[in-house]
CSV table of N, CA and C in Angstrom, one decimal:
chain,number,residue,atom,x,y,z
B,1,UNK,N,0.8,-1.2,0.0
B,1,UNK,CA,0.0,0.0,0.0
B,1,UNK,C,0.9,1.3,0.0
B,2,UNK,N,1.9,1.3,0.9
B,2,UNK,CA,2.7,2.4,1.0
B,2,UNK,C,3.6,2.6,-0.3
B,3,UNK,N,4.0,1.4,-0.9
B,3,UNK,CA,4.8,1.4,-2.1
B,3,UNK,C,4.0,2.1,-3.2
B,4,UNK,N,2.7,1.8,-3.3
B,4,UNK,CA,1.9,2.4,-4.4
B,4,UNK,C,1.8,3.9,-4.2
B,5,UNK,N,1.7,4.4,-2.9
B,5,UNK,CA,1.7,5.8,-2.6
B,5,UNK,C,3.1,6.4,-3.0
B,6,UNK,N,4.2,5.7,-2.8
B,6,UNK,CA,5.5,6.3,-3.1
B,6,UNK,C,5.6,6.4,-4.7
B,7,UNK,N,5.1,5.4,-5.4
B,7,UNK,CA,5.2,5.4,-6.9
B,7,UNK,C,4.3,6.6,-7.4
B,8,UNK,N,3.2,6.8,-6.8
B,8,UNK,CA,2.3,7.9,-7.2
B,8,UNK,C,3.0,9.2,-7.0
B,9,UNK,N,3.6,9.4,-5.8
B,9,UNK,CA,4.4,10.6,-5.5
B,9,UNK,C,5.5,10.8,-6.4
B,10,UNK,N,6.2,9.7,-6.9
B,10,UNK,CA,7.3,9.9,-7.8
B,10,UNK,C,6.8,10.4,-9.2
B,11,UNK,N,5.6,10.0,-9.6
B,11,UNK,CA,5.0,10.6,-10.8
B,11,UNK,C,4.7,12.1,-10.7
B,12,UNK,N,4.3,12.5,-9.5
B,12,UNK,CA,4.0,13.9,-9.3
B,12,UNK,C,5.4,14.6,-9.2
B,13,UNK,N,6.4,14.0,-8.7
B,13,UNK,CA,7.7,14.6,-8.6
B,13,UNK,C,8.3,14.8,-10.0
B,14,UNK,N,8.0,13.9,-10.9
B,14,UNK,CA,8.5,14.1,-12.3
B,14,UNK,C,7.9,15.3,-12.9
B,15,UNK,N,6.6,15.6,-12.7
B,15,UNK,CA,6.0,16.8,-13.3
B,15,UNK,C,6.6,18.1,-12.6
B,16,UNK,N,6.9,18.0,-11.3
B,16,UNK,CA,7.5,19.1,-10.6
B,16,UNK,C,8.9,19.4,-11.2
B,17,UNK,N,9.7,18.3,-11.5
B,17,UNK,CA,11.0,18.5,-12.0
B,17,UNK,C,10.9,19.1,-13.4
B,18,UNK,N,9.9,18.8,-14.2
B,18,UNK,CA,9.7,19.4,-15.5
B,18,UNK,C,9.4,20.9,-15.4
B,19,UNK,N,8.6,21.2,-14.4
B,19,UNK,CA,8.3,22.6,-14.1
B,19,UNK,C,9.5,23.4,-13.7
B,20,UNK,N,10.5,22.8,-13.1
B,20,UNK,CA,11.7,23.5,-12.7
B,20,UNK,C,12.5,23.9,-13.9
B,21,UNK,N,12.4,23.2,-15.0
B,21,UNK,CA,13.2,23.5,-16.2
B,21,UNK,C,12.5,24.4,-17.1
B,22,UNK,N,11.2,24.6,-17.0
B,22,UNK,CA,10.4,25.5,-17.9
B,22,UNK,C,9.6,26.5,-17.1
B,23,UNK,N,9.3,27.6,-17.7
B,23,UNK,CA,8.4,28.5,-17.1
B,23,UNK,C,9.2,29.7,-16.6
B,24,UNK,N,8.5,30.6,-15.9
B,24,UNK,CA,9.1,31.9,-15.4
B,24,UNK,C,9.9,31.6,-14.2
B,25,UNK,N,10.7,32.5,-13.8
B,25,UNK,CA,11.6,32.3,-12.6
B,25,UNK,C,10.8,32.1,-11.3
B,26,UNK,N,9.7,32.8,-11.0
B,26,UNK,CA,9.0,32.5,-9.8
B,26,UNK,C,8.3,31.1,-9.8
B,27,UNK,N,7.9,30.7,-11.0
B,27,UNK,CA,7.3,29.3,-11.1
B,27,UNK,C,8.4,28.3,-10.9
B,28,UNK,N,9.6,28.5,-11.3
B,28,UNK,CA,10.7,27.6,-11.0
B,28,UNK,C,11.0,27.5,-9.5
B,29,UNK,N,11.0,28.6,-8.8
B,29,UNK,CA,11.2,28.6,-7.4
B,29,UNK,C,10.1,27.8,-6.7
B,30,UNK,N,8.9,28.0,-7.1
B,30,UNK,CA,7.8,27.3,-6.5
B,30,UNK,C,7.9,25.8,-6.8
B,31,UNK,N,8.3,25.4,-8.1
B,31,UNK,CA,8.4,24.0,-8.4
B,31,UNK,C,9.6,23.4,-7.7
B,32,UNK,N,10.6,24.1,-7.4
B,32,UNK,CA,11.8,23.6,-6.6
B,32,UNK,C,11.3,23.3,-5.2
B,33,UNK,N,10.5,24.1,-4.6
B,33,UNK,CA,10.0,23.9,-3.3
B,33,UNK,C,9.1,22.7,-3.3
B,34,UNK,N,8.2,22.6,-4.3
B,34,UNK,CA,7.3,21.5,-4.4
B,34,UNK,C,8.1,20.1,-4.6
B,35,UNK,N,9.1,20.2,-5.4
B,35,UNK,CA,9.9,18.9,-5.6
B,35,UNK,C,10.6,18.5,-4.3
B,36,UNK,N,11.1,19.4,-3.5
B,36,UNK,CA,11.7,19.1,-2.2
B,36,UNK,C,10.7,18.5,-1.3
B,37,UNK,N,9.5,19.1,-1.3
B,37,UNK,CA,8.4,18.6,-0.4
B,37,UNK,C,8.0,17.2,-0.8
B,38,UNK,N,7.8,16.9,-2.1
B,38,UNK,CA,7.4,15.6,-2.6
B,38,UNK,C,8.5,14.6,-2.3
B,39,UNK,N,9.7,15.0,-2.5
B,39,UNK,CA,10.8,14.0,-2.1
B,39,UNK,C,10.8,13.7,-0.7
B,40,UNK,N,10.6,14.7,0.2
B,40,UNK,CA,10.4,14.4,1.6
B,40,UNK,C,9.3,13.4,1.9
B,41,UNK,N,8.2,13.6,1.2
B,41,UNK,CA,7.1,12.7,1.5
B,41,UNK,C,7.4,11.3,1.0
B,42,UNK,N,8.1,11.2,-0.1
B,42,UNK,CA,8.5,9.8,-0.6
B,42,UNK,C,9.3,9.1,0.4
B,43,UNK,N,10.3,9.9,1.0
B,43,UNK,CA,11.2,9.3,2.0
B,43,UNK,C,10.4,8.8,3.2
B,44,UNK,N,9.5,9.7,3.6
B,44,UNK,CA,8.7,9.3,4.8
B,44,UNK,C,7.8,8.1,4.6
B,45,UNK,N,7.2,8.1,3.4
B,45,UNK,CA,6.3,6.9,3.0
B,45,UNK,C,7.1,5.6,3.0
B,46,UNK,N,8.3,5.7,2.3
B,46,UNK,CA,9.1,4.5,2.3
B,46,UNK,C,9.6,4.1,3.6
B,47,UNK,N,9.9,5.1,4.5
B,47,UNK,CA,10.4,4.8,5.9
B,47,UNK,C,9.2,4.0,6.6
B,48,UNK,N,8.0,4.5,6.4
B,48,UNK,CA,6.9,3.8,7.1
B,48,UNK,C,6.7,2.4,6.5
B,49,UNK,N,6.8,2.3,5.2
B,49,UNK,CA,6.6,1.0,4.5
B,49,UNK,C,7.7,0.0,5.0
B,50,UNK,N,8.9,0.4,5.0
B,50,UNK,CA,10.0,-0.5,5.4
B,50,UNK,C,10.3,-0.6,6.9
B,51,UNK,N,9.5,0.2,7.7
B,51,UNK,CA,9.8,0.3,9.1
B,51,UNK,C,11.2,0.6,9.4
B,52,UNK,N,11.7,1.5,8.7
B,52,UNK,CA,13.1,1.9,8.8
B,52,UNK,C,13.2,3.3,9.4
B,53,UNK,N,13.5,3.4,10.7
B,53,UNK,CA,13.6,4.6,11.4
B,53,UNK,C,14.8,5.4,11.1
B,54,UNK,N,15.8,4.8,10.4
B,54,UNK,CA,17.0,5.5,10.1
B,54,UNK,C,16.8,6.6,9.0
B,55,UNK,N,15.7,6.5,8.3
B,55,UNK,CA,15.4,7.4,7.2
B,55,UNK,C,14.8,8.7,7.8
B,56,UNK,N,14.3,8.7,9.0
B,56,UNK,CA,13.7,9.9,9.5
B,56,UNK,C,14.7,11.1,9.7
B,57,UNK,N,15.9,10.9,10.2
B,57,UNK,CA,16.8,12.1,10.2
B,57,UNK,C,17.2,12.6,8.8
B,58,UNK,N,17.2,11.7,7.8
B,58,UNK,CA,17.4,12.1,6.4
B,58,UNK,C,16.3,13.0,5.9
B,59,UNK,N,15.1,12.7,6.3
B,59,UNK,CA,13.9,13.5,5.9
B,59,UNK,C,14.0,14.9,6.6
B,60,UNK,N,14.4,14.9,7.8
B,60,UNK,CA,14.6,16.2,8.5
B,60,UNK,C,15.6,17.1,7.9
B,61,UNK,N,16.8,16.5,7.6
B,61,UNK,CA,17.8,17.2,6.9
B,61,UNK,C,17.4,17.7,5.5
B,62,UNK,N,16.7,16.9,4.8
B,62,UNK,CA,16.1,17.3,3.5
B,62,UNK,C,15.2,18.4,3.6
B,63,UNK,N,14.3,18.5,4.6
B,63,UNK,CA,13.4,19.6,4.8
B,63,UNK,C,14.2,20.9,5.0
B,64,UNK,N,15.2,20.8,5.8
B,64,UNK,CA,16.0,22.1,6.1
B,64,UNK,C,16.7,22.5,4.8
B,65,UNK,N,17.3,21.5,4.1
B,65,UNK,CA,18.1,21.9,2.9
B,65,UNK,C,17.1,22.4,1.8
B,66,UNK,N,15.9,21.9,1.7
B,66,UNK,CA,15.0,22.4,0.7
B,66,UNK,C,14.6,23.8,1.0
B,67,UNK,N,14.4,24.2,2.2
B,67,UNK,CA,14.0,25.6,2.6
B,67,UNK,C,15.2,26.5,2.2
B,68,UNK,N,16.4,26.1,2.7
B,68,UNK,CA,17.6,26.9,2.4
B,68,UNK,C,17.9,27.0,0.9
B,69,UNK,N,17.8,25.9,0.2
B,69,UNK,CA,18.0,26.0,-1.2
B,69,UNK,C,17.0,26.9,-1.9
B,70,UNK,N,15.8,26.8,-1.6
B,70,UNK,CA,14.8,27.7,-2.2
B,70,UNK,C,15.0,29.2,-1.9
B,71,UNK,N,15.4,29.5,-0.7
B,71,UNK,CA,15.8,30.9,-0.4
B,71,UNK,C,17.0,31.3,-1.1
B,72,UNK,N,18.0,30.5,-1.2
B,72,UNK,CA,19.2,30.9,-2.0
B,72,UNK,C,18.9,31.0,-3.5
B,73,UNK,N,18.1,30.2,-4.0
B,73,UNK,CA,17.7,30.3,-5.4
B,73,UNK,C,17.0,31.5,-5.7
B,74,UNK,N,16.0,31.9,-4.8
B,74,UNK,CA,15.3,33.1,-5.0
B,74,UNK,C,16.2,34.3,-4.8
B,75,UNK,N,17.1,34.3,-3.9
B,75,UNK,CA,18.1,35.4,-3.7
B,75,UNK,C,19.0,35.5,-5.0
B,76,UNK,N,19.4,34.4,-5.5
B,76,UNK,CA,20.2,34.4,-6.8
B,76,UNK,C,19.4,35.1,-7.9
B,77,UNK,N,18.2,34.7,-8.0
B,77,UNK,CA,17.3,35.3,-9.1
B,77,UNK,C,17.1,36.8,-8.9
B,78,UNK,N,17.0,37.2,-7.7
B,78,UNK,CA,16.8,38.6,-7.4
B,78,UNK,C,18.0,39.4,-7.7
B,79,UNK,N,19.2,38.8,-7.3
B,79,UNK,CA,20.4,39.6,-7.5
B,79,UNK,C,21.0,39.6,-8.9
B,80,UNK,N,20.9,38.5,-9.6
B,80,UNK,CA,21.5,38.4,-10.9
B,80,UNK,C,20.6,38.6,-12.1
B,81,UNK,N,19.3,38.5,-11.9
B,81,UNK,CA,18.4,38.7,-13.0
B,81,UNK,C,17.6,40.0,-12.9
């Protein structure tokens, strides 16, 4: 059951990654944040499916890196474009 949810989330992740390559700059930043969130959800779903608690710190680090990466990307776009 959880594996099916992870596969469905990976399909949504593919569309978010396509959106990061196309569109306006603000749309790319939003797609980047969405891709990070979906990846976080995939890791959490797989951790629940596999009963693997070692993946939980990975998810926490990914959440922090996603926020920082989105802010840095937005700052880059503001400064250089």
